[in-house]
CSV table of C-alpha atoms in Angstrom, one decimal:
chain,number,residue,atom,x,y,z
A,23,UNK,CA,-2.9,-5.6,21.3
A,24,UNK,CA,-3.6,-8.8,19.4
A,25,UNK,CA,-2.0,-7.6,16.1
A,26,UNK,CA,1.6,-8.6,17.3
A,27,UNK,CA,0.3,-12.2,17.9
A,28,UNK,CA,-1.1,-12.3,14.3
A,29,UNK,CA,2.3,-11.2,12.9
A,30,UNK,CA,4.1,-13.9,15.0
A,31,UNK,CA,1.7,-16.6,13.8
A,32,UNK,CA,2.1,-15.5,10.2
A,33,UNK,CA,5.9,-15.6,10.5
A,34,UNK,CA,5.8,-19.1,11.9
A,35,UNK,CA,3.4,-20.2,9.1
A,36,UNK,CA,5.9,-18.7,6.6
A,37,UNK,CA,8.7,-20.8,8.1
A,38,UNK,CA,6.6,-24.0,8.3
A,39,UNK,CA,4.8,-23.8,4.9
A,40,UNK,CA,5.5,-20.7,2.8
A,41,UNK,CA,2.7,-21.6,0.4
A,42,UNK,CA,0.1,-20.6,3.0
A,43,UNK,CA,1.1,-17.0,2.6
A,44,UNK,CA,0.8,-16.9,-1.2
A,45,UNK,CA,-3.0,-16.7,-1.6
A,46,UNK,CA,-3.7,-12.9,-1.2
A,47,UNK,CA,-7.0,-13.1,-3.3
A,48,UNK,CA,-8.5,-16.0,-1.3
A,49,UNK,CA,-7.4,-14.4,2.0
A,50,UNK,CA,-8.8,-11.0,0.9
A,51,UNK,CA,-12.2,-12.6,0.0
A,52,UNK,CA,-12.4,-14.5,3.3
A,53,UNK,CA,-11.5,-11.5,5.4
A,54,UNK,CA,-13.7,-9.2,3.3
A,55,UNK,CA,-16.7,-11.5,3.7
A,56,UNK,CA,-16.3,-11.7,7.4
A,57,UNK,CA,-16.0,-7.9,7.6
A,58,UNK,CA,-19.1,-7.3,5.5
A,59,UNK,CA,-21.1,-9.6,7.7
A,60,UNK,CA,-19.9,-7.8,10.8
A,61,UNK,CA,-20.7,-4.4,9.2
A,62,UNK,CA,-24.4,-5.5,8.9
A,63,UNK,CA,-24.5,-6.7,12.5
A,64,UNK,CA,-22.5,-4.1,14.5
A,65,UNK,CA,-23.7,-0.5,15.0
A,66,UNK,CA,-22.6,2.3,12.6
A,67,UNK,CA,-20.2,3.9,15.1
A,68,UNK,CA,-18.0,0.8,15.1
A,69,UNK,CA,-17.7,0.5,11.3
A,70,UNK,CA,-14.6,2.6,11.0
A,71,UNK,CA,-12.8,0.5,13.6
A,72,UNK,CA,-13.8,-2.7,11.9
A,73,UNK,CA,-12.5,-1.6,8.5
A,74,UNK,CA,-9.2,-0.5,10.1
A,75,UNK,CA,-9.0,-3.9,11.7
A,76,UNK,CA,-9.5,-5.6,8.3
A,77,UNK,CA,-6.7,-3.4,6.7
A,78,UNK,CA,-4.3,-4.1,9.6
A,79,UNK,CA,-4.8,-7.8,9.1
A,80,UNK,CA,-4.8,-8.0,5.3
A,81,UNK,CA,-2.0,-5.6,4.6
A,82,UNK,CA,0.7,-7.5,6.6
A,83,UNK,CA,-0.4,-10.7,5.1
A,84,UNK,CA,0.1,-9.3,1.6
A,85,UNK,CA,3.5,-7.9,2.4
A,86,UNK,CA,4.5,-11.1,4.0
A,87,UNK,CA,3.4,-13.1,1.0
A,88,UNK,CA,5.3,-10.8,-1.3
A,89,UNK,CA,8.5,-11.3,0.9
A,90,UNK,CA,8.0,-15.0,0.8
A,91,UNK,CA,8.0,-14.9,-3.0
A,92,UNK,CA,11.2,-12.8,-3.0
A,93,UNK,CA,13.0,-15.4,-0.9
A,94,UNK,CA,11.8,-18.5,-2.8
A,95,UNK,CA,14.7,-20.0,-4.8
A,96,UNK,CA,14.1,-20.8,-8.5
A,97,UNK,CA,16.3,-21.3,-11.5
A,98,UNK,CA,15.9,-21.6,-15.3
A,99,UNK,CA,17.7,-24.9,-15.2
A,100,UNK,CA,17.4,-27.9,-12.9
A,101,UNK,CA,19.4,-27.5,-9.7
A,102,UNK,CA,21.6,-30.5,-10.5
A,103,UNK,CA,23.0,-28.7,-13.6
A,104,UNK,CA,23.9,-25.4,-11.7
A,105,UNK,CA,27.6,-24.9,-11.3
A,106,UNK,CA,27.9,-21.0,-11.0
A,107,UNK,CA,25.8,-18.6,-8.9
A,108,UNK,CA,25.8,-14.8,-9.2
A,109,UNK,CA,24.1,-12.5,-6.6
A,110,UNK,CA,24.5,-10.0,-3.8
A,111,UNK,CA,25.3,-10.7,-0.2
A,112,UNK,CA,22.4,-9.7,2.0
A,113,UNK,CA,24.5,-10.0,5.2
A,114,UNK,CA,28.2,-10.2,6.2
A,115,UNK,CA,29.6,-13.7,5.9
A,116,UNK,CA,29.8,-15.7,9.2
A,117,UNK,CA,32.7,-17.9,10.3
A,118,UNK,CA,32.0,-21.6,11.0
A,119,UNK,CA,33.8,-24.0,13.3
A,120,UNK,CA,35.5,-25.5,10.2
A,121,UNK,CA,37.0,-22.1,9.4
A,122,UNK,CA,34.7,-21.6,6.5
A,123,UNK,CA,32.4,-18.7,5.7
A,124,UNK,CA,28.6,-19.0,5.4
A,125,UNK,CA,27.1,-16.6,2.8
A,126,UNK,CA,23.5,-15.6,2.3
A,127,UNK,CA,23.1,-14.7,-1.3
A,128,UNK,CA,20.3,-12.9,-3.1
A,129,UNK,CA,20.4,-14.5,-6.5
A,130,UNK,CA,20.6,-12.6,-9.8
A,131,UNK,CA,21.7,-15.3,-12.3
A,132,UNK,CA,23.1,-18.9,-12.6
A,133,UNK,CA,25.1,-20.9,-15.0
A,134,UNK,CA,25.1,-24.6,-15.9
A,135,UNK,CA,28.0,-26.9,-16.3
A,136,UNK,CA,27.8,-26.5,-20.0
A,137,UNK,CA,28.2,-22.7,-19.8
A,138,UNK,CA,24.6,-21.8,-20.4
A,139,UNK,CA,23.3,-18.9,-18.3
A,140,UNK,CA,19.8,-18.5,-16.9
A,141,UNK,CA,17.9,-16.2,-14.6
A,142,UNK,CA,17.6,-16.9,-10.9
A,143,UNK,CA,15.8,-15.4,-7.9
A,144,UNK,CA,15.5,-16.0,-4.2
A,145,UNK,CA,17.9,-16.2,-1.3
A,146,UNK,CA,20.2,-19.1,-0.9
A,147,UNK,CA,23.0,-20.1,1.5
A,148,UNK,CA,26.5,-21.0,0.4
A,149,UNK,CA,29.6,-22.4,2.2
A,150,UNK,CA,33.0,-21.2,1.1
A,151,UNK,CA,36.5,-21.7,2.3
A,152,UNK,CA,37.9,-18.1,2.5
A,153,UNK,CA,40.0,-16.3,5.2
A,154,UNK,CA,38.4,-12.9,5.1
A,155,UNK,CA,34.9,-11.7,5.9
A,156,UNK,CA,32.8,-10.8,2.8
A,157,UNK,CA,30.7,-7.7,3.6
A,158,UNK,CA,27.1,-7.2,2.7
A,159,UNK,CA,26.2,-5.6,-0.7
A,160,UNK,CA,29.1,-7.4,-2.3
A,161,UNK,CA,28.1,-8.8,-5.7
A,162,UNK,CA,29.9,-12.2,-6.1
A,163,UNK,CA,30.2,-15.1,-8.4
A,164,UNK,CA,30.5,-18.5,-6.8
A,165,UNK,CA,31.7,-21.8,-8.4
A,166,UNK,CA,30.5,-25.1,-7.0
A,167,UNK,CA,27.5,-27.3,-6.7
A,168,UNK,CA,24.4,-27.8,-4.6
A,169,UNK,CA,24.0,-30.4,-1.9
A,170,UNK,CA,21.6,-33.3,-2.4
A,171,UNK,CA,18.9,-31.7,-0.4
A,172,UNK,CA,19.4,-28.4,-2.3
A,173,UNK,CA,19.6,-26.4,0.9
A,174,UNK,CA,23.3,-25.4,0.7
A,175,UNK,CA,25.6,-24.5,-2.1
A,176,UNK,CA,29.2,-25.8,-1.7
A,177,UNK,CA,31.4,-23.2,-3.3
A,178,UNK,CA,35.0,-24.0,-4.4
A,179,UNK,CA,35.9,-20.5,-5.6
A,180,UNK,CA,34.6,-16.9,-5.3
A,181,UNK,CA,35.0,-13.8,-7.4
A,182,UNK,CA,33.9,-10.4,-6.1
A,183,UNK,CA,32.3,-8.6,-9.1
A,184,UNK,CA,31.3,-5.4,-7.5
A,185,UNK,CA,31.2,-3.6,-4.1
A,186,UNK,CA,29.2,-0.5,-3.4
A,187,UNK,CA,30.8,2.6,-1.9
A,188,UNK,CA,29.0,1.9,1.4
A,189,UNK,CA,30.4,-1.6,1.4
A,190,UNK,CA,33.9,-0.4,0.8
A,191,UNK,CA,33.5,2.1,3.7
A,192,UNK,CA,32.1,-0.5,6.0
A,193,UNK,CA,34.9,-2.9,5.2
A,194,UNK,CA,37.5,-0.2,5.8
A,195,UNK,CA,36.0,0.7,9.2
A,196,UNK,CA,35.6,-2.9,10.3
A,197,UNK,CA,39.2,-3.7,9.4
A,198,UNK,CA,40.3,-0.6,11.4
A,199,UNK,CA,38.3,-1.7,14.4
A,200,UNK,CA,39.6,-5.2,14.2
A,201,UNK,CA,43.2,-3.9,14.3
A,202,UNK,CA,42.2,-1.7,17.2
A,203,UNK,CA,40.9,-4.7,19.1
A,204,UNK,CA,44.2,-6.5,18.6
A,205,UNK,CA,46.1,-3.5,19.7
A,206,UNK,CA,44.3,-3.0,23.1
A,207,UNK,CA,44.6,-6.6,24.2
A,208,UNK,CA,46.6,-9.8,23.3
A,209,UNK,CA,44.1,-12.1,25.0
A,210,UNK,CA,42.2,-13.9,22.1
A,211,UNK,CA,39.3,-14.7,24.4
A,212,UNK,CA,38.8,-11.0,25.3
A,213,UNK,CA,39.3,-10.1,21.6
A,214,UNK,CA,36.5,-12.5,20.6
A,215,UNK,CA,34.2,-11.1,23.3
A,216,UNK,CA,34.7,-7.5,22.0
A,217,UNK,CA,34.3,-8.6,18.4
A,218,UNK,CA,31.0,-10.4,19.1
A,219,UNK,CA,29.5,-7.6,21.2
A,220,UNK,CA,30.6,-4.6,19.2
A,221,UNK,CA,31.0,-5.8,15.6
A,222,UNK,CA,28.9,-8.9,15.6
A,223,UNK,CA,31.9,-10.9,14.1
A,224,UNK,CA,32.8,-14.4,15.2
A,225,UNK,CA,36.4,-15.6,15.7
A,226,UNK,CA,37.9,-19.0,16.4
A,227,UNK,CA,37.9,-18.3,20.1
A,228,UNK,CA,34.2,-17.3,20.1
A,229,UNK,CA,32.7,-20.8,19.7
A,230,UNK,CA,33.4,-22.0,23.3
A,231,UNK,CA,31.3,-19.1,24.7
A,232,UNK,CA,28.7,-19.5,22.0
A,233,UNK,CA,28.3,-23.2,22.5
A,234,UNK,CA,27.8,-22.8,26.2
A,235,UNK,CA,25.3,-20.0,25.8
A,236,UNK,CA,23.3,-22.0,23.3
A,237,UNK,CA,23.2,-25.0,25.7
A,238,UNK,CA,22.1,-22.7,28.5
A,239,UNK,CA,19.3,-21.1,26.4
A,240,UNK,CA,21.0,-17.7,26.5
A,241,UNK,CA,22.4,-17.5,22.9
A,242,UNK,CA,20.4,-14.3,22.3
A,243,UNK,CA,22.6,-12.4,24.7
A,244,UNK,CA,25.7,-12.7,22.5
A,245,UNK,CA,24.1,-12.1,19.1
A,246,UNK,CA,23.7,-8.4,18.1
A,247,UNK,CA,20.1,-7.5,19.0
A,248,UNK,CA,18.0,-4.8,20.5
A,249,UNK,CA,19.6,-5.3,23.8
A,250,UNK,CA,23.0,-4.2,22.4
A,251,UNK,CA,21.4,-1.3,20.5
A,252,UNK,CA,19.8,0.0,23.7
A,253,UNK,CA,23.3,0.8,25.0
A,254,UNK,CA,24.0,3.2,22.2
A,255,UNK,CA,20.5,4.6,22.5
A,256,UNK,CA,20.9,5.2,26.2
A,257,UNK,CA,24.3,6.9,25.8
A,258,UNK,CA,23.3,8.9,22.7
A,259,UNK,CA,19.9,10.1,23.9
A,260,UNK,CA,21.3,11.0,27.4
A,261,UNK,CA,24.0,13.1,25.9
A,262,UNK,CA,21.8,14.7,23.3
A,263,UNK,CA,19.1,15.5,25.9
A,264,UNK,CA,21.7,17.5,27.9
A,265,UNK,CA,22.4,19.6,24.8
A,266,UNK,CA,19.1,19.9,23.1
A,267,UNK,CA,16.5,19.1,25.8
A,268,UNK,CA,14.5,15.9,26.3
A,269,UNK,CA,12.2,16.2,23.3
A,270,UNK,CA,14.8,17.0,20.7
A,271,UNK,CA,17.4,14.9,22.4
A,272,UNK,CA,15.5,11.7,21.8
A,273,UNK,CA,15.4,12.5,18.1
A,274,UNK,CA,18.9,13.7,17.7
A,275,UNK,CA,20.1,10.8,19.8
A,276,UNK,CA,18.9,8.4,17.1
A,277,UNK,CA,21.8,9.4,14.9
A,278,UNK,CA,24.5,7.3,16.8
A,279,UNK,CA,22.4,4.1,16.9
A,280,UNK,CA,21.6,4.5,13.2
A,281,UNK,CA,25.3,4.8,12.3
A,282,UNK,CA,26.0,1.8,14.5
A,283,UNK,CA,23.4,-0.3,12.6
A,284,UNK,CA,25.0,0.9,9.3
A,285,UNK,CA,28.4,-0.2,10.5
A,286,UNK,CA,27.2,-3.6,11.9
A,287,UNK,CA,25.2,-4.4,8.8
A,288,UNK,CA,21.5,-5.0,8.2
A,289,UNK,CA,21.1,-7.7,10.8
A,290,UNK,CA,17.3,-8.4,11.3
A,291,UNK,CA,17.3,-7.9,15.0
A,292,UNK,CA,19.2,-4.6,14.8
A,293,UNK,CA,16.9,-3.3,12.1
A,294,UNK,CA,13.8,-4.3,14.1
A,295,UNK,CA,15.1,-2.6,17.2
A,296,UNK,CA,16.0,0.6,15.4
A,297,UNK,CA,12.7,0.7,13.5
A,298,UNK,CA,10.8,0.2,16.8
A,299,UNK,CA,12.6,3.2,18.3
A,300,UNK,CA,12.1,5.4,15.3
A,301,UNK,CA,8.4,4.7,15.0
A,302,UNK,CA,7.9,5.1,18.8
A,303,UNK,CA,9.1,8.7,18.4
A,304,UNK,CA,6.4,9.3,15.8
A,305,UNK,CA,3.6,7.7,17.8
A,306,UNK,CA,1.0,10.0,19.3
A,307,UNK,CA,-1.0,7.5,21.3
A,308,UNK,CA,0.8,6.3,24.4
A,309,UNK,CA,-1.6,3.4,25.0
A,310,UNK,CA,-1.1,1.8,21.6
A,311,UNK,CA,2.3,3.3,20.7
A,312,UNK,CA,4.2,0.1,21.0
A,313,UNK,CA,1.7,-1.9,18.9
A,314,UNK,CA,1.8,0.8,16.2
A,315,UNK,CA,5.6,0.8,16.2
A,316,UNK,CA,5.7,-3.0,16.0
A,317,UNK,CA,3.3,-3.2,13.1
A,318,UNK,CA,5.0,-0.3,11.2
A,319,UNK,CA,8.5,-1.8,11.7
A,320,UNK,CA,7.3,-5.3,10.7
A,321,UNK,CA,5.9,-4.1,7.4
A,322,UNK,CA,8.6,-1.6,6.5
A,323,UNK,CA,11.4,-4.1,7.3
A,324,UNK,CA,9.8,-6.7,5.0
A,325,UNK,CA,9.5,-4.1,2.2
A,326,UNK,CA,13.1,-2.8,2.5
A,327,UNK,CA,14.8,-6.0,3.6
A,328,UNK,CA,12.6,-9.0,2.3
A,329,UNK,CA,15.7,-11.3,2.6
A,330,UNK,CA,15.4,-11.0,6.4
A,331,UNK,CA,12.4,-13.4,6.2
A,332,UNK,CA,14.7,-16.3,5.4
A,333,UNK,CA,16.8,-15.8,8.5
A,334,UNK,CA,15.8,-17.4,11.8
A,335,UNK,CA,17.2,-14.4,13.6
A,336,UNK,CA,14.2,-12.4,12.2
A,337,UNK,CA,11.8,-15.0,13.6
A,338,UNK,CA,13.5,-15.1,17.0
A,339,UNK,CA,13.5,-11.3,17.2
A,340,UNK,CA,9.9,-10.7,16.3
A,341,UNK,CA,8.6,-13.7,18.2
A,342,UNK,CA,10.3,-12.5,21.4
A,343,UNK,CA,9.4,-8.9,21.2
A,344,UNK,CA,5.9,-9.4,19.8
A,345,UNK,CA,5.0,-11.3,23.0
A,346,UNK,CA,6.6,-8.7,25.1
A,347,UNK,CA,4.4,-6.0,23.5
A,348,UNK,CA,1.3,-8.2,23.9
A,349,UNK,CA,2.2,-8.9,27.5
A,350,UNK,CA,1.6,-5.3,28.5
A,351,UNK,CA,-2.1,-6.1,28.7
A,352,UNK,CA,-1.4,-9.0,31.1
A,353,UNK,CA,-1.1,-8.6,34.9
A,354,UNK,CA,2.4,-7.9,36.2
A,355,UNK,CA,4.3,-10.7,37.9
A,356,UNK,CA,7.9,-11.7,38.6
A,357,UNK,CA,9.8,-12.6,35.4
A,358,UNK,CA,7.0,-11.8,33.1
A,359,UNK,CA,9.2,-10.6,30.2
A,360,UNK,CA,11.5,-13.6,30.3
A,361,UNK,CA,8.7,-16.1,30.6
A,362,UNK,CA,6.9,-14.5,27.6
A,363,UNK,CA,10.1,-14.3,25.5
A,364,UNK,CA,10.7,-18.0,26.0
A,365,UNK,CA,7.1,-18.7,25.2
A,366,UNK,CA,7.5,-16.9,21.9
A,367,UNK,CA,10.9,-18.2,20.8
A,368,UNK,CA,10.6,-21.9,22.0
A,369,UNK,CA,8.7,-22.9,18.8
A,370,UNK,CA,11.5,-21.3,16.7
A,371,UNK,CA,14.0,-23.5,18.6
A,372,UNK,CA,11.9,-26.5,17.9
A,373,UNK,CA,12.0,-25.7,14.2
A,374,UNK,CA,15.7,-25.0,14.2
A,375,UNK,CA,17.2,-27.7,16.4
A,376,UNK,CA,14.2,-29.9,17.4
A,377,UNK,CA,14.2,-29.0,21.1
A,378,UNK,CA,14.2,-26.1,23.5
A,379,UNK,CA,15.8,-25.3,26.9
A,380,UNK,CA,13.8,-23.6,29.6
A,381,UNK,CA,16.9,-23.0,31.8
A,382,UNK,CA,17.2,-19.7,30.1
A,383,UNK,CA,14.5,-18.5,32.5
A,384,UNK,CA,17.0,-18.9,35.3
A,385,UNK,CA,20.3,-17.9,33.8
A,386,UNK,CA,19.2,-15.1,31.5
A,387,UNK,CA,19.2,-12.5,34.3
A,388,UNK,CA,22.9,-12.8,35.5
A,389,UNK,CA,24.1,-13.4,31.9
A,390,UNK,CA,22.3,-10.4,30.5
A,391,UNK,CA,23.6,-8.2,33.3
A,392,UNK,CA,27.2,-9.3,32.6
A,393,UNK,CA,26.8,-8.9,28.8
A,394,UNK,CA,25.4,-5.3,29.2
A,395,UNK,CA,28.4,-4.5,31.4
A,396,UNK,CA,30.8,-6.1,29.0
A,397,UNK,CA,29.2,-4.2,26.1
A,398,UNK,CA,29.9,-0.9,27.8
A,399,UNK,CA,33.5,-1.9,28.8
A,400,UNK,CA,34.2,-3.1,25.2
A,401,UNK,CA,33.4,0.4,23.8
A,402,UNK,CA,35.4,2.1,26.6
A,403,UNK,CA,38.3,-0.2,25.9
A,404,UNK,CA,38.4,0.8,22.3
A,405,UNK,CA,38.6,4.4,23.6
A,406,UNK,CA,41.6,3.5,25.7
A,407,UNK,CA,39.9,3.9,29.1
A,408,UNK,CA,42.3,2.2,31.6
A,409,UNK,CA,41.2,-0.9,33.5
A,410,UNK,CA,38.5,-2.0,31.1
A,411,UNK,CA,40.5,-4.9,29.6
A,412,UNK,CA,41.2,-6.3,33.0
A,413,UNK,CA,37.6,-6.2,34.0
A,414,UNK,CA,36.5,-7.7,30.7
A,415,UNK,CA,38.8,-10.6,31.3
A,416,UNK,CA,37.1,-11.2,34.7
A,417,UNK,CA,33.7,-11.0,33.1
A,418,UNK,CA,34.7,-13.5,30.4
A,419,UNK,CA,35.8,-16.1,32.9
A,420,UNK,CA,32.7,-15.4,35.1
A,421,UNK,CA,30.5,-16.0,32.1
A,422,UNK,CA,32.3,-19.2,31.4
A,423,UNK,CA,31.7,-20.4,34.9
A,424,UNK,CA,28.0,-19.5,34.9
A,425,UNK,CA,27.3,-20.9,31.5
A,426,UNK,CA,29.3,-24.1,32.3
A,427,UNK,CA,27.1,-24.5,35.4
A,428,UNK,CA,24.0,-24.0,33.4
A,429,UNK,CA,25.1,-26.6,30.8
A,430,UNK,CA,25.3,-29.2,33.5
A,431,UNK,CA,21.7,-28.4,34.4
A,432,UNK,CA,20.5,-28.3,30.8
A,433,UNK,CA,17.0,-29.5,30.2
A,434,UNK,CA,15.8,-30.6,26.8
A,435,UNK,CA,12.1,-30.6,25.9
A,436,UNK,CA,10.2,-31.3,22.7
A,437,UNK,CA,6.8,-30.1,21.5
A,438,UNK,CA,5.0,-31.9,24.3
A,439,UNK,CA,7.0,-30.0,26.9
A,440,UNK,CA,6.3,-26.7,25.2
A,441,UNK,CA,2.5,-27.4,25.3
A,442,UNK,CA,2.8,-28.2,29.0
A,443,UNK,CA,4.7,-24.9,29.5
A,444,UNK,CA,2.1,-23.0,27.5
A,445,UNK,CA,-0.7,-24.4,29.6
A,446,UNK,CA,1.1,-23.7,32.9
A,447,UNK,CA,1.8,-20.1,31.9
A,448,UNK,CA,-1.7,-19.5,30.7
A,449,UNK,CA,-3.1,-21.0,33.9
A,450,UNK,CA,-0.9,-18.8,36.0
A,451,UNK,CA,-1.7,-15.7,34.1
A,452,UNK,CA,-5.5,-16.4,34.4
A,453,UNK,CA,-5.1,-17.1,38.1
A,454,UNK,CA,-3.1,-13.9,38.7
A,455,UNK,CA,-5.6,-11.9,36.7
A,456,UNK,CA,-8.5,-13.4,38.6
A,457,UNK,CA,-6.8,-12.7,42.0
A,458,UNK,CA,-6.0,-9.1,41.0
A,459,UNK,CA,-9.6,-8.6,39.9
A,460,UNK,CA,-11.0,-10.1,43.1
A,461,UNK,CA,-8.7,-7.9,45.2
A,462,UNK,CA,-9.8,-4.9,43.3
A,463,UNK,CA,-13.5,-5.7,43.8
A,464,UNK,CA,-12.9,-6.2,47.5
A,465,UNK,CA,-11.2,-2.9,47.9
A,466,UNK,CA,-13.9,-1.2,45.8
A,467,UNK,CA,-16.6,-2.6,48.1
A,468,UNK,CA,-14.7,-1.7,51.2
A,469,UNK,CA,-13.4,1.7,50.3
A,470,UNK,CA,-16.3,2.8,48.0
A,471,UNK,CA,-14.8,3.3,44.6
A,472,UNK,CA,-11.3,3.0,46.0
A,473,UNK,CA,-11.3,6.6,47.2
A,474,UNK,CA,-9.8,7.1,50.6
A,475,UNK,CA,-10.0,10.5,52.3
A,476,UNK,CA,-7.5,11.1,55.1
A,477,UNK,CA,-7.7,14.2,57.2
A,478,UNK,CA,-4.9,15.7,59.3
A,479,UNK,CA,-5.1,15.5,63.0
A,480,UNK,CA,-7.2,18.1,64.7
A,481,UNK,CA,-7.9,19.4,68.2
A,482,UNK,CA,-10.9,18.2,70.1
A,483,UNK,CA,-13.0,21.1,71.5
A,484,UNK,CA,-16.5,21.5,73.0
A,485,UNK,CA,-19.2,22.5,70.6
A,486,UNK,CA,-21.9,24.9,71.8
A,487,UNK,CA,-24.3,21.9,72.3
A,488,UNK,CA,-21.7,20.1,74.4
A,489,UNK,CA,-20.5,17.5,72.0
A,490,UNK,CA,-16.8,16.9,71.1
A,491,UNK,CA,-15.7,17.9,67.6
A,492,UNK,CA,-12.4,18.1,65.7
A,493,UNK,CA,-11.3,21.5,64.5
A,494,UNK,CA,-9.3,21.1,61.3
A,495,UNK,CA,-6.6,23.7,60.9
A,496,UNK,CA,-6.2,25.1,57.4
A,497,UNK,CA,-3.3,27.4,56.9
A,498,UNK,CA,-3.1,29.6,53.8
A,499,UNK,CA,-0.3,31.9,52.9
A,500,UNK,CA,-1.7,35.2,51.7
A,501,UNK,CA,0.3,38.2,50.5
A,502,UNK,CA,0.6,41.0,52.9
A,503,UNK,CA,-1.8,43.8,52.2
A,504,UNK,CA,-1.0,47.2,53.6
A,505,UNK,CA,-4.1,48.9,54.9
A,506,UNK,CA,-4.8,52.4,53.9
A,507,UNK,CA,-4.7,55.4,56.2
C-alpha cells in the first residue's frame, strides 16, 4: 500500500528538481545494497517478497528518469538564436483569456535566425494567436522567439506540416459536436459548460466559471478527469451487463470510455483513469488490486505518453488518486477521500501558484454533485432529450452562486499552513485508529473473540429433576416419505 506514496514523492521530486531522477546506476546500487543486507538478515521465506519490493521501487524510478530525459528541452544552438521550432502537438491547444492558444510541443528540430537547422528534443510550451483549435498529433512549424526565462515560445506564425488520419478524424468529430452544441442552445454560458464537460474545450464564456472554481479550490471538477470518465463507464458497463452479463459486461463496457478518451485526446487524467479501470479488470487479488492497477498505469502511461510528465495535470491526478488508494488502509471517517485528496494536491498548488485553498473541503461535495448531473444532462442534450437545456441553465447559475459564495470565504495558505494541516490530519487519523483499536479490544474482551450467539425464544418447562429449562424448537422441512404396505 506504500508504493503509491513512493510514486507521488517521485513525481514531486521530478517537478522540483528533475536531476534527482537521472541517476539510475547510483539508485540501483543503493537499493541493491540495502536489499542484499536485508537478504542476509531476514529468513529465507521472505526473500522473494523482498526482491519483488526492490523491483517495484527501482523500475518506476528508471521509467520516471527516462521520461524526465524525454521532456528536457535541448537544442543544437543557444536558445537566443532559435527563431523556428518544428514538432508534434502532444495535446490539443488551449484557449487563453487573451484569445490566444497555448501549445505543448514535442520538439523534432529547430532553426536559427540565420537559417541553420539543428536537432531539438524535449517538450516546450508556445503561445500563438490563432482562432481555431490545433488538435493533438499535428506536426507544426512555429516562427517566433523564446522569452527571457526560456519557459515560453512566443510564436508569430504557424504552419501545419502534417496531420495523422486519427487527428483528422478527431478534428472532424469535434467540429461536428461544436456545431451540435450551438444548435441545441443559443446561451453562450450553457454552450461553454457543455464544451468543458464533454469536449474539454474552453470558450470565452468559460473563464468566469473557471476562475471562480479555482478560487474555491474546486478547479478539478471542471477539468476532464476520472470523475467525468466514470459517467461513461457507468452507462456503458450497466448497458453491457444487461446484454452480456456482469463479468463480460464490465469488459465490453470499456469500449465506450476508450472511444471517449480517443475523442477528447490524451489528457493525462483521462489516460490515468482509463488505465486504472483496464488494469483493475485484469487484477486477480482484491486486497491489492487497486495498488497493482495504480503502479501498472503509472509505468505504462509514462512509457506511452512520456510528455504527460511535463503537465501539472498529471501531477494533480496521480497525487490525488495515489493518496486515495493509500487511504484504504486507514480507518474510515467522514470526508476521508476529500481530506486525503487535498493533502496530496496542496503541494502541487504550492508549486504552481504559491498557495493552496482548503475551502475545497467544504464546497467540493455540492459542486461535484452538480457537475455530475450537468455531465449527464450535457450528453442527453446533445441527443435532443427535451428539458435538458433548461435544467443545465439552472445548474449553471446555481454553480455561479455557490462558487461566488466560496470565493468570498476563500482562504489562502502557504507551506506553513500545509504543514499544520498535515499534522492535524495525521493526528486525527492516529486518534481515530487508536479509538477503533481500543473499541475492538474492549468488544473482544467482553464478547470473547467478538462471537455473539443469540438463540430464539423457547418455552420454559419443568425438567425431570424439577428445574426450569428452555426447550428450543427446531423445525426442519423434510420430504414426505410414503410408507410401504
